[in-house]
């Protein structure tokens, strides 16, 4: 099916260049032609104050974990059926909010693999997904969505089980969920050998790796052993930042966990207290990290449908607006080696319509008027 769309304003190409009066032709789920034009050439005409831009990509989420629900962390022990129903709703809500793709970094029971396969087969209206299967943590370590293992061979076996289920990523949890409030050294729950084993198994089969990692010794192990993406980095200091730059690691920011007060009543009291006590220092460190300009993408950490807030918080921490937008579009697509995340000929026709100009006011991402995924109008 061929669609011809007129956009009075558009963020075009890899540069998210602001262009006016563009004709976009979509056919077989791809952008096939983009250029100057007029309204009378189009089947679909956007309103004057609307902007066409790439669909959003949530680079860190969990489908069965819904951070909008009180007590959501404990719900990771729920039966498989309960978690599956939650995951379906999370995916649907994300899509309606303009999230046309996502990276799910661990779900129990391989629920993420199931949903990815259903979406690929055209049996589920949901964002396209890259998934990690069973997240791997230390027996004594953090990771509500993960399962505990001990020793390189246990991590090797679970890595291979994930690969058997055809995951796209391998995910580990190496540090606590929040920084130490007493100023002590941040804990590291995995050995260098365990990290190395996961990286070896992933690289042998062409997968990428990601690690829940706040900083410290865990960050050192992850960068030096070749973990591709460091998630969160709330406690990264100057030494950690130097390692990130030296090894060209990608950072996935999730600033809303510390900066969005609406999340705290939904978490265990101790977690909320730790967030409040360390928030100012976390914001300071994240600002220093952003100022160093590593490769950055952005995720919501399971605050489904609310990814735009994390983009806004990244800007509040000093990130350039266009760079923040690229963190959920262009750079996100590149990280996942997909031809998506930009309105470019030959790329998947994943796009959204927002009211206003996101390059001037990033909060316009909160007002998504239309969602198109692979050329299909979702809303």
mmCIF file of C-alpha atoms in Angstrom:
data_model
loop_
_atom_site.group_PDB
_atom_site.id
_atom_site.type_symbol
_atom_site.label_atom_id
_atom_site.label_comp_id
_atom_site.label_asym_id
_atom_site.label_seq_id
_atom_site.Cartn_x
_atom_site.Cartn_y
_atom_site.Cartn_z
ATOM 1 C CA UNK A 1 0.000 0.000 0.000
ATOM 2 C CA UNK A 2 1.308 3.414 -1.007
ATOM 3 C CA UNK A 3 0.795 6.503 1.150
ATOM 4 C CA UNK A 4 1.719 10.082 0.294
ATOM 5 C CA UNK A 5 2.031 12.360 3.293
ATOM 6 C CA UNK A 6 2.528 16.125 3.459
ATOM 7 C CA UNK A 7 4.419 17.451 6.493
ATOM 8 C CA UNK A 8 4.564 21.229 6.986
ATOM 9 C CA UNK A 9 7.437 20.565 9.429
ATOM 10 C CA UNK A 10 9.698 17.517 9.663
ATOM 11 C CA UNK A 11 12.870 16.310 11.380
ATOM 12 C CA UNK A 12 14.669 14.675 8.485
ATOM 13 C CA UNK A 13 17.494 12.210 8.094
ATOM 14 C CA UNK A 14 20.396 11.302 10.328
ATOM 15 C CA UNK A 15 20.883 14.930 11.364
ATOM 16 C CA UNK A 16 17.227 15.443 12.399
ATOM 17 C CA UNK A 17 17.333 18.472 10.141
ATOM 18 C CA UNK A 18 14.295 20.759 10.420
ATOM 19 C CA UNK A 19 12.640 20.953 7.009
ATOM 20 C CA UNK A 20 9.453 22.601 5.776
ATOM 21 C CA UNK A 21 6.783 21.452 3.321
ATOM 22 C CA UNK A 22 7.945 17.900 2.745
ATOM 23 C CA UNK A 23 6.277 15.135 0.759
ATOM 24 C CA UNK A 24 6.962 11.696 2.227
ATOM 25 C CA UNK A 25 6.036 8.589 0.251
ATOM 26 C CA UNK A 26 5.639 5.341 2.180
ATOM 27 C CA UNK A 27 5.344 1.977 0.456
ATOM 28 C CA UNK A 28 5.645 -1.570 1.794
ATOM 29 C CA UNK A 29 6.465 -0.241 5.242
ATOM 30 C CA UNK A 30 9.445 1.841 4.055
ATOM 31 C CA UNK A 31 10.183 5.475 3.311
ATOM 32 C CA UNK A 32 10.723 5.395 -0.462
ATOM 33 C CA UNK A 33 10.816 9.086 -1.338
ATOM 34 C CA UNK A 34 11.283 12.325 0.614
ATOM 35 C CA UNK A 35 11.398 15.821 -0.872
ATOM 36 C CA UNK A 36 9.852 19.249 -1.231
ATOM 37 C CA UNK A 37 6.198 19.380 -2.190
ATOM 38 C CA UNK A 38 2.731 20.806 -1.680
ATOM 39 C CA UNK A 39 -0.454 19.730 0.082
ATOM 40 C CA UNK A 40 -2.303 18.920 -3.143
ATOM 41 C CA UNK A 41 0.173 16.101 -3.873
ATOM 42 C CA UNK A 42 -0.672 14.200 -0.688
ATOM 43 C CA UNK A 43 -3.263 11.736 0.572
ATOM 44 C CA UNK A 44 -2.563 12.685 4.206
ATOM 45 C CA UNK A 45 -1.974 16.318 5.183
ATOM 46 C CA UNK A 46 -0.637 17.225 8.607
ATOM 47 C CA UNK A 47 -1.762 20.388 10.343
ATOM 48 C CA UNK A 48 0.356 23.531 10.258
ATOM 49 C CA UNK A 49 1.563 23.263 13.881
ATOM 50 C CA UNK A 50 2.408 19.560 13.650
ATOM 51 C CA UNK A 51 5.861 18.038 13.158
ATOM 52 C CA UNK A 52 6.666 14.675 11.609
ATOM 53 C CA UNK A 53 9.619 12.961 13.283
ATOM 54 C CA UNK A 54 11.017 9.451 13.763
ATOM 55 C CA UNK A 55 9.225 7.143 16.174
ATOM 56 C CA UNK A 56 10.726 6.948 19.654
ATOM 57 C CA UNK A 57 12.894 4.006 20.720
ATOM 58 C CA UNK A 58 13.038 3.123 24.424
ATOM 59 C CA UNK A 59 16.572 1.815 24.884
ATOM 60 C CA UNK A 60 16.065 0.404 28.386
ATOM 61 C CA UNK A 61 12.819 -1.163 29.511
ATOM 62 C CA UNK A 62 11.282 -4.363 30.860
ATOM 63 C CA UNK A 63 7.912 -5.456 29.515
ATOM 64 C CA UNK A 64 6.624 -7.493 32.467
ATOM 65 C CA UNK A 65 7.851 -4.851 34.922
ATOM 66 C CA UNK A 66 5.538 -1.840 35.060
ATOM 67 C CA UNK A 67 6.977 0.965 37.176
ATOM 68 C CA UNK A 68 3.612 2.756 37.089
ATOM 69 C CA UNK A 69 2.148 0.198 39.513
ATOM 70 C CA UNK A 70 2.632 0.357 43.309
ATOM 71 C CA UNK A 71 4.786 -2.539 44.477
ATOM 72 C CA UNK A 72 5.927 -3.357 40.958
ATOM 73 C CA UNK A 73 9.365 -4.652 41.992
ATOM 74 C CA UNK A 74 7.897 -7.431 44.138
ATOM 75 C CA UNK A 75 5.637 -8.406 41.233
ATOM 76 C CA UNK A 76 8.634 -9.936 39.483
ATOM 77 C CA UNK A 77 7.870 -13.016 41.595
ATOM 78 C CA UNK A 78 4.323 -13.234 40.141
ATOM 79 C CA UNK A 79 3.246 -16.304 38.143
ATOM 80 C CA UNK A 80 4.047 -16.350 34.449
ATOM 81 C CA UNK A 81 0.449 -15.642 33.386
ATOM 82 C CA UNK A 82 0.263 -12.461 35.462
ATOM 83 C CA UNK A 83 3.554 -11.212 34.076
ATOM 84 C CA UNK A 84 2.517 -11.980 30.500
ATOM 85 C CA UNK A 85 -0.702 -9.966 30.824
ATOM 86 C CA UNK A 86 1.285 -7.062 32.264
ATOM 87 C CA UNK A 87 3.825 -7.255 29.448
ATOM 88 C CA UNK A 88 1.104 -7.129 26.790
ATOM 89 C CA UNK A 89 -0.385 -3.993 28.343
ATOM 90 C CA UNK A 90 3.049 -2.367 28.688
ATOM 91 C CA UNK A 91 3.815 -2.942 25.013
ATOM 92 C CA UNK A 92 0.428 -1.585 23.923
ATOM 93 C CA UNK A 93 0.781 1.538 26.069
ATOM 94 C CA UNK A 94 4.291 2.166 24.755
ATOM 95 C CA UNK A 95 3.118 1.997 21.161
ATOM 96 C CA UNK A 96 0.227 4.383 21.774
ATOM 97 C CA UNK A 97 2.702 6.864 23.286
ATOM 98 C CA UNK A 98 4.799 6.902 20.112
ATOM 99 C CA UNK A 99 7.387 4.309 21.097
ATOM 100 C CA UNK A 100 7.742 2.329 17.878
ATOM 101 C CA UNK A 101 10.748 0.274 19.061
ATOM 102 C CA UNK A 102 12.313 -0.845 22.322
ATOM 103 C CA UNK A 103 15.151 -2.764 23.948
ATOM 104 C CA UNK A 104 13.838 -5.084 26.663
ATOM 105 C CA UNK A 105 16.651 -5.912 29.079
ATOM 106 C CA UNK A 106 15.330 -8.970 30.821
ATOM 107 C CA UNK A 107 12.011 -10.607 31.614
ATOM 108 C CA UNK A 108 11.283 -13.817 33.448
ATOM 109 C CA UNK A 109 9.996 -16.881 31.558
ATOM 110 C CA UNK A 110 11.253 -15.507 28.190
ATOM 111 C CA UNK A 111 8.109 -13.398 27.951
ATOM 112 C CA UNK A 112 10.052 -10.779 25.998
ATOM 113 C CA UNK A 113 11.086 -13.378 23.417
ATOM 114 C CA UNK A 114 7.461 -14.489 23.025
ATOM 115 C CA UNK A 115 6.210 -10.950 22.429
ATOM 116 C CA UNK A 116 9.042 -10.116 20.044
ATOM 117 C CA UNK A 117 8.245 -13.190 17.976
ATOM 118 C CA UNK A 118 4.518 -12.417 17.904
ATOM 119 C CA UNK A 119 5.199 -8.851 16.760
ATOM 120 C CA UNK A 120 7.609 -10.055 14.075
ATOM 121 C CA UNK A 121 4.979 -12.478 12.799
ATOM 122 C CA UNK A 122 2.384 -9.703 12.553
ATOM 123 C CA UNK A 123 0.252 -11.238 15.299
ATOM 124 C CA UNK A 124 0.690 -8.423 17.828
ATOM 125 C CA UNK A 125 0.420 -4.648 17.495
ATOM 126 C CA UNK A 126 3.417 -3.572 19.528
ATOM 127 C CA UNK A 127 6.743 -1.797 19.097
ATOM 128 C CA UNK A 128 9.446 -3.805 17.361
ATOM 129 C CA UNK A 129 11.662 -5.315 20.038
ATOM 130 C CA UNK A 130 15.173 -6.438 20.787
ATOM 131 C CA UNK A 131 15.263 -8.656 23.857
ATOM 132 C CA UNK A 132 17.637 -10.170 26.398
ATOM 133 C CA UNK A 133 15.684 -13.103 27.845
ATOM 134 C CA UNK A 134 16.838 -14.000 31.356
ATOM 135 C CA UNK A 135 18.865 -11.252 33.028
ATOM 136 C CA UNK A 136 21.875 -12.631 34.915
ATOM 137 C CA UNK A 137 22.861 -11.433 38.382
ATOM 138 C CA UNK A 138 24.995 -12.698 41.249
ATOM 139 C CA UNK A 139 23.272 -14.862 43.857
ATOM 140 C CA UNK A 140 23.891 -12.069 46.368
ATOM 141 C CA UNK A 141 23.352 -9.182 43.959
ATOM 142 C CA UNK A 142 20.795 -6.705 42.674
ATOM 143 C CA UNK A 143 18.373 -7.299 39.819
ATOM 144 C CA UNK A 144 14.640 -7.760 40.440
ATOM 145 C CA UNK A 145 14.004 -9.040 36.925
ATOM 146 C CA UNK A 146 17.124 -11.193 36.909
ATOM 147 C CA UNK A 147 17.963 -14.678 38.182
ATOM 148 C CA UNK A 148 21.000 -15.420 40.356
ATOM 149 C CA UNK A 149 24.046 -17.376 39.231
ATOM 150 C CA UNK A 150 27.486 -18.023 40.659
ATOM 151 C CA UNK A 151 30.739 -18.759 38.841
ATOM 152 C CA UNK A 152 31.743 -18.486 35.169
ATOM 153 C CA UNK A 153 30.256 -21.833 34.167
ATOM 154 C CA UNK A 154 26.802 -20.969 35.512
ATOM 155 C CA UNK A 155 26.914 -17.672 33.630
ATOM 156 C CA UNK A 156 28.115 -19.526 30.530
ATOM 157 C CA UNK A 157 25.253 -21.999 30.711
ATOM 158 C CA UNK A 158 22.615 -19.283 31.107
ATOM 159 C CA UNK A 159 24.185 -17.224 28.323
ATOM 160 C CA UNK A 160 23.910 -20.222 26.039
ATOM 161 C CA UNK A 161 20.316 -20.850 27.108
ATOM 162 C CA UNK A 162 19.458 -17.255 26.237
ATOM 163 C CA UNK A 163 21.185 -17.630 22.884
ATOM 164 C CA UNK A 164 19.268 -20.880 22.304
ATOM 165 C CA UNK A 165 16.068 -18.840 22.721
ATOM 166 C CA UNK A 166 17.430 -16.432 20.075
ATOM 167 C CA UNK A 167 17.782 -13.346 22.228
ATOM 168 C CA UNK A 168 19.338 -10.226 20.709
ATOM 169 C CA UNK A 169 21.303 -9.227 23.823
ATOM 170 C CA UNK A 170 22.844 -10.723 26.941
ATOM 171 C CA UNK A 171 22.208 -8.693 30.102
ATOM 172 C CA UNK A 172 24.025 -8.750 33.438
ATOM 173 C CA UNK A 173 23.542 -6.897 36.733
ATOM 174 C CA UNK A 174 26.876 -6.037 38.350
ATOM 175 C CA UNK A 175 26.174 -3.298 40.942
ATOM 176 C CA UNK A 176 23.382 -2.335 43.393
ATOM 177 C CA UNK A 177 20.257 -0.505 42.251
ATOM 178 C CA UNK A 178 21.072 2.701 44.131
ATOM 179 C CA UNK A 179 24.401 4.246 45.209
ATOM 180 C CA UNK A 180 25.710 3.907 48.791
ATOM 181 C CA UNK A 181 24.238 6.624 51.018
ATOM 182 C CA UNK A 182 27.120 6.416 53.513
ATOM 183 C CA UNK A 183 29.860 7.256 51.028
ATOM 184 C CA UNK A 184 31.364 3.780 51.014
ATOM 185 C CA UNK A 185 32.687 2.107 47.876
ATOM 186 C CA UNK A 186 29.955 0.875 45.556
ATOM 187 C CA UNK A 187 29.636 -2.905 45.590
ATOM 188 C CA UNK A 188 30.500 -5.169 42.668
ATOM 189 C CA UNK A 189 28.565 -8.450 42.642
ATOM 190 C CA UNK A 190 30.270 -10.235 39.734
ATOM 191 C CA UNK A 191 33.857 -11.311 39.138
ATOM 192 C CA UNK A 192 35.881 -10.224 36.138
ATOM 193 C CA UNK A 193 35.815 -13.850 34.933
ATOM 194 C CA UNK A 194 32.016 -13.958 35.045
ATOM 195 C CA UNK A 195 31.779 -10.763 33.000
ATOM 196 C CA UNK A 196 34.377 -12.021 30.547
ATOM 197 C CA UNK A 197 32.477 -15.296 30.090
ATOM 198 C CA UNK A 198 29.248 -13.501 29.154
ATOM 199 C CA UNK A 199 31.065 -11.268 26.662
ATOM 200 C CA UNK A 200 32.824 -14.257 25.087
ATOM 201 C CA UNK A 201 29.574 -16.181 24.651
ATOM 202 C CA UNK A 202 27.822 -13.158 23.156
ATOM 203 C CA UNK A 203 30.591 -12.303 20.702
ATOM 204 C CA UNK A 204 30.897 -15.906 19.572
ATOM 205 C CA UNK A 205 27.288 -15.763 18.360
ATOM 206 C CA UNK A 206 27.083 -12.159 17.177
ATOM 207 C CA UNK A 207 25.131 -10.751 20.120
ATOM 208 C CA UNK A 208 25.731 -7.542 22.052
ATOM 209 C CA UNK A 209 25.966 -7.194 25.824
ATOM 210 C CA UNK A 210 24.504 -4.773 28.328
ATOM 211 C CA UNK A 211 25.098 -4.273 32.039
ATOM 212 C CA UNK A 212 23.216 -2.656 34.879
ATOM 213 C CA UNK A 213 26.189 -0.695 36.170
ATOM 214 C CA UNK A 214 26.316 2.376 38.407
ATOM 215 C CA UNK A 215 30.110 2.778 38.513
ATOM 216 C CA UNK A 216 33.204 1.714 40.452
ATOM 217 C CA UNK A 217 34.866 -1.673 40.130
ATOM 218 C CA UNK A 218 31.878 -3.069 38.235
ATOM 219 C CA UNK A 219 32.226 -0.375 35.590
ATOM 220 C CA UNK A 220 35.935 -1.113 35.320
ATOM 221 C CA UNK A 221 35.256 -4.815 34.687
ATOM 222 C CA UNK A 222 32.522 -4.021 32.148
ATOM 223 C CA UNK A 223 34.541 -1.544 30.090
ATOM 224 C CA UNK A 224 37.764 -3.521 30.119
ATOM 225 C CA UNK A 225 36.061 -6.824 29.255
ATOM 226 C CA UNK A 226 34.053 -5.337 26.388
ATOM 227 C CA UNK A 227 30.458 -4.909 27.577
ATOM 228 C CA UNK A 228 28.782 -2.902 24.806
ATOM 229 C CA UNK A 229 26.302 -0.806 26.813
ATOM 230 C CA UNK A 230 26.524 0.491 30.375
ATOM 231 C CA UNK A 231 23.037 1.101 31.751
ATOM 232 C CA UNK A 232 22.374 3.923 34.248
ATOM 233 C CA UNK A 233 25.926 5.009 35.313
ATOM 234 C CA UNK A 234 24.429 7.036 38.184
ATOM 235 C CA UNK A 235 27.637 6.937 40.238
ATOM 236 C CA UNK A 236 30.282 7.341 37.522
ATOM 237 C CA UNK A 237 33.213 9.469 38.672
ATOM 238 C CA UNK A 238 36.047 10.993 36.640
ATOM 239 C CA UNK A 239 37.970 7.711 36.541
ATOM 240 C CA UNK A 240 34.866 5.873 35.334
ATOM 241 C CA UNK A 241 34.213 8.488 32.654
ATOM 242 C CA UNK A 242 37.788 8.132 31.410
ATOM 243 C CA UNK A 243 37.244 4.362 31.071
ATOM 244 C CA UNK A 244 33.964 4.862 29.199
ATOM 245 C CA UNK A 245 35.702 7.160 26.711
ATOM 246 C CA UNK A 246 38.805 4.976 26.407
ATOM 247 C CA UNK A 247 36.816 1.842 25.550
ATOM 248 C CA UNK A 248 34.172 3.724 23.531
ATOM 249 C CA UNK A 249 31.363 2.217 25.593
ATOM 250 C CA UNK A 250 27.782 3.315 24.980
ATOM 251 C CA UNK A 251 25.887 4.721 27.972
ATOM 252 C CA UNK A 252 22.134 4.244 28.322
ATOM 253 C CA UNK A 253 20.814 7.016 30.546
ATOM 254 C CA UNK A 254 17.684 6.470 32.671
ATOM 255 C CA UNK A 255 17.601 9.750 34.644
ATOM 256 C CA UNK A 256 13.919 9.603 35.552
ATOM 257 C CA UNK A 257 14.589 6.944 38.191
ATOM 258 C CA UNK A 258 16.253 9.663 40.289
ATOM 259 C CA UNK A 259 14.637 12.837 38.959
ATOM 260 C CA UNK A 260 10.949 11.904 38.671
ATOM 261 C CA UNK A 261 9.259 12.168 42.078
ATOM 262 C CA UNK A 262 6.139 10.444 40.764
ATOM 263 C CA UNK A 263 8.059 7.138 40.739
ATOM 264 C CA UNK A 264 9.067 7.130 44.400
ATOM 265 C CA UNK A 265 5.703 6.257 46.080
ATOM 266 C CA UNK A 266 5.538 3.194 43.837
ATOM 267 C CA UNK A 267 8.853 1.773 45.107
ATOM 268 C CA UNK A 268 9.905 0.162 48.424
ATOM 269 C CA UNK A 269 10.434 2.836 51.132
ATOM 270 C CA UNK A 270 14.150 2.076 51.503
ATOM 271 C CA UNK A 271 14.719 2.480 47.766
ATOM 272 C CA UNK A 272 12.836 5.787 47.763
ATOM 273 C CA UNK A 273 14.838 7.016 50.767
ATOM 274 C CA UNK A 274 18.148 6.111 49.085
ATOM 275 C CA UNK A 275 17.101 7.928 45.915
ATOM 276 C CA UNK A 276 16.281 11.099 47.852
ATOM 277 C CA UNK A 277 19.556 11.002 49.803
ATOM 278 C CA UNK A 278 21.785 10.511 46.754
ATOM 279 C CA UNK A 279 19.793 12.437 44.127
ATOM 280 C CA UNK A 280 21.839 15.634 44.103
ATOM 281 C CA UNK A 281 25.131 13.776 43.781
ATOM 282 C CA UNK A 282 23.693 11.514 41.067
ATOM 283 C CA UNK A 283 22.536 14.544 39.061
ATOM 284 C CA UNK A 284 25.954 16.145 39.442
ATOM 285 C CA UNK A 285 27.714 13.009 38.221
ATOM 286 C CA UNK A 286 25.329 12.475 35.313
ATOM 287 C CA UNK A 287 25.877 16.090 34.235
ATOM 288 C CA UNK A 288 29.637 15.512 34.257
ATOM 289 C CA UNK A 289 29.175 12.317 32.253
ATOM 290 C CA UNK A 290 27.009 14.063 29.653
ATOM 291 C CA UNK A 291 29.538 16.890 29.368
ATOM 292 C CA UNK A 292 32.228 14.341 28.428
ATOM 293 C CA UNK A 293 30.192 13.383 25.320
ATOM 294 C CA UNK A 294 30.293 9.582 25.298
ATOM 295 C CA UNK A 295 27.893 7.721 23.027
ATOM 296 C CA UNK A 296 24.492 8.113 24.737
ATOM 297 C CA UNK A 297 21.069 6.577 24.266
ATOM 298 C CA UNK A 298 18.093 6.980 26.610
ATOM 299 C CA UNK A 299 15.593 4.622 28.259
ATOM 300 C CA UNK A 300 12.650 4.804 30.662
ATOM 301 C CA UNK A 301 13.458 1.733 32.800
ATOM 302 C CA UNK A 302 9.898 0.407 32.546
ATOM 303 C CA UNK A 303 7.997 3.682 33.038
ATOM 304 C CA UNK A 304 5.843 2.686 30.104
ATOM 305 C CA UNK A 305 4.585 5.402 27.788
ATOM 306 C CA UNK A 306 6.611 8.050 29.628
ATOM 307 C CA UNK A 307 9.942 7.903 27.804
ATOM 308 C CA UNK A 308 9.603 11.575 26.883
ATOM 309 C CA UNK A 309 10.256 12.482 30.529
ATOM 310 C CA UNK A 310 13.694 10.889 30.461
ATOM 311 C CA UNK A 311 14.517 12.876 27.331
ATOM 312 C CA UNK A 312 13.480 16.045 29.162
ATOM 313 C CA UNK A 313 15.580 15.125 32.215
ATOM 314 C CA UNK A 314 18.614 14.482 30.005
ATOM 315 C CA UNK A 315 18.207 18.018 28.646
ATOM 316 C CA UNK A 316 17.864 19.353 32.201
ATOM 317 C CA UNK A 317 21.212 17.695 32.993
ATOM 318 C CA UNK A 318 22.893 19.599 30.187
ATOM 319 C CA UNK A 319 22.354 17.483 27.104
ATOM 320 C CA UNK A 320 21.785 19.318 23.833
ATOM 321 C CA UNK A 321 18.130 18.947 22.772
ATOM 322 C CA UNK A 322 18.958 17.494 19.363
ATOM 323 C CA UNK A 323 21.420 15.033 20.925
ATOM 324 C CA UNK A 324 18.766 13.974 23.428
ATOM 325 C CA UNK A 325 16.256 13.425 20.616
ATOM 326 C CA UNK A 326 18.853 11.389 18.729
ATOM 327 C CA UNK A 327 19.283 9.288 21.881
ATOM 328 C CA UNK A 328 15.769 7.910 21.370
ATOM 329 C CA UNK A 329 15.800 7.909 17.554
ATOM 330 C CA UNK A 330 18.937 8.013 15.376
ATOM 331 C CA UNK A 331 21.505 6.724 17.880
ATOM 332 C CA UNK A 332 19.058 4.138 19.207
ATOM 333 C CA UNK A 333 18.489 2.704 15.739
ATOM 334 C CA UNK A 334 22.230 2.600 15.117
ATOM 335 C CA UNK A 335 22.854 0.851 18.454
ATOM 336 C CA UNK A 336 20.445 -1.888 17.470
ATOM 337 C CA UNK A 337 21.756 -2.110 13.901
ATOM 338 C CA UNK A 338 18.326 -1.453 12.420
ATOM 339 C CA UNK A 339 17.355 0.818 9.556
ATOM 340 C CA UNK A 340 14.999 2.833 11.700
ATOM 341 C CA UNK A 341 15.115 5.881 13.954
ATOM 342 C CA UNK A 342 15.302 8.403 11.124
ATOM 343 C CA UNK A 343 13.154 9.574 8.240
ATOM 344 C CA UNK A 344 15.460 8.492 5.443
ATOM 345 C CA UNK A 345 14.759 6.727 2.162
ATOM 346 C CA UNK A 346 15.010 2.958 2.555
ATOM 347 C CA UNK A 347 14.411 3.032 6.316
ATOM 348 C CA UNK A 348 11.424 1.518 8.130
ATOM 349 C CA UNK A 349 8.483 3.914 8.121
ATOM 350 C CA UNK A 350 8.375 4.293 11.904
ATOM 351 C CA UNK A 351 7.327 7.847 12.691
ATOM 352 C CA UNK A 352 5.157 10.010 14.882
ATOM 353 C CA UNK A 353 3.378 13.330 14.618
ATOM 354 C CA UNK A 354 3.726 15.754 17.523
ATOM 355 C CA UNK A 355 2.165 19.151 18.114
ATOM 356 C CA UNK A 356 4.886 21.794 18.116
ATOM 357 C CA UNK A 357 8.624 21.796 17.439
ATOM 358 C CA UNK A 358 10.619 19.265 19.533
ATOM 359 C CA UNK A 359 13.900 21.039 18.696
ATOM 360 C CA UNK A 360 12.658 24.123 20.535
ATOM 361 C CA UNK A 361 10.596 22.471 23.255
ATOM 362 C CA UNK A 362 11.319 18.825 23.979
ATOM 363 C CA UNK A 363 8.125 18.546 26.049
ATOM 364 C CA UNK A 364 6.192 18.351 22.769
ATOM 365 C CA UNK A 365 7.042 14.618 22.820
ATOM 366 C CA UNK A 366 4.357 14.302 25.488
ATOM 367 C CA UNK A 367 1.692 15.228 22.942
ATOM 368 C CA UNK A 368 1.858 12.564 20.235
ATOM 369 C CA UNK A 369 -0.962 13.046 17.733
ATOM 370 C CA UNK A 370 -0.295 10.142 15.366
ATOM 371 C CA UNK A 371 1.772 6.952 15.444
ATOM 372 C CA UNK A 372 2.881 5.127 12.288
ATOM 373 C CA UNK A 373 4.803 1.866 12.566
ATOM 374 C CA UNK A 374 6.221 0.284 9.411
ATOM 375 C CA UNK A 375 3.811 2.406 7.406
ATOM 376 C CA UNK A 376 0.726 1.299 9.360
ATOM 377 C CA UNK A 377 -1.216 4.004 11.127
ATOM 378 C CA UNK A 378 -1.638 2.899 14.743
ATOM 379 C CA UNK A 379 -3.496 5.985 15.992
#
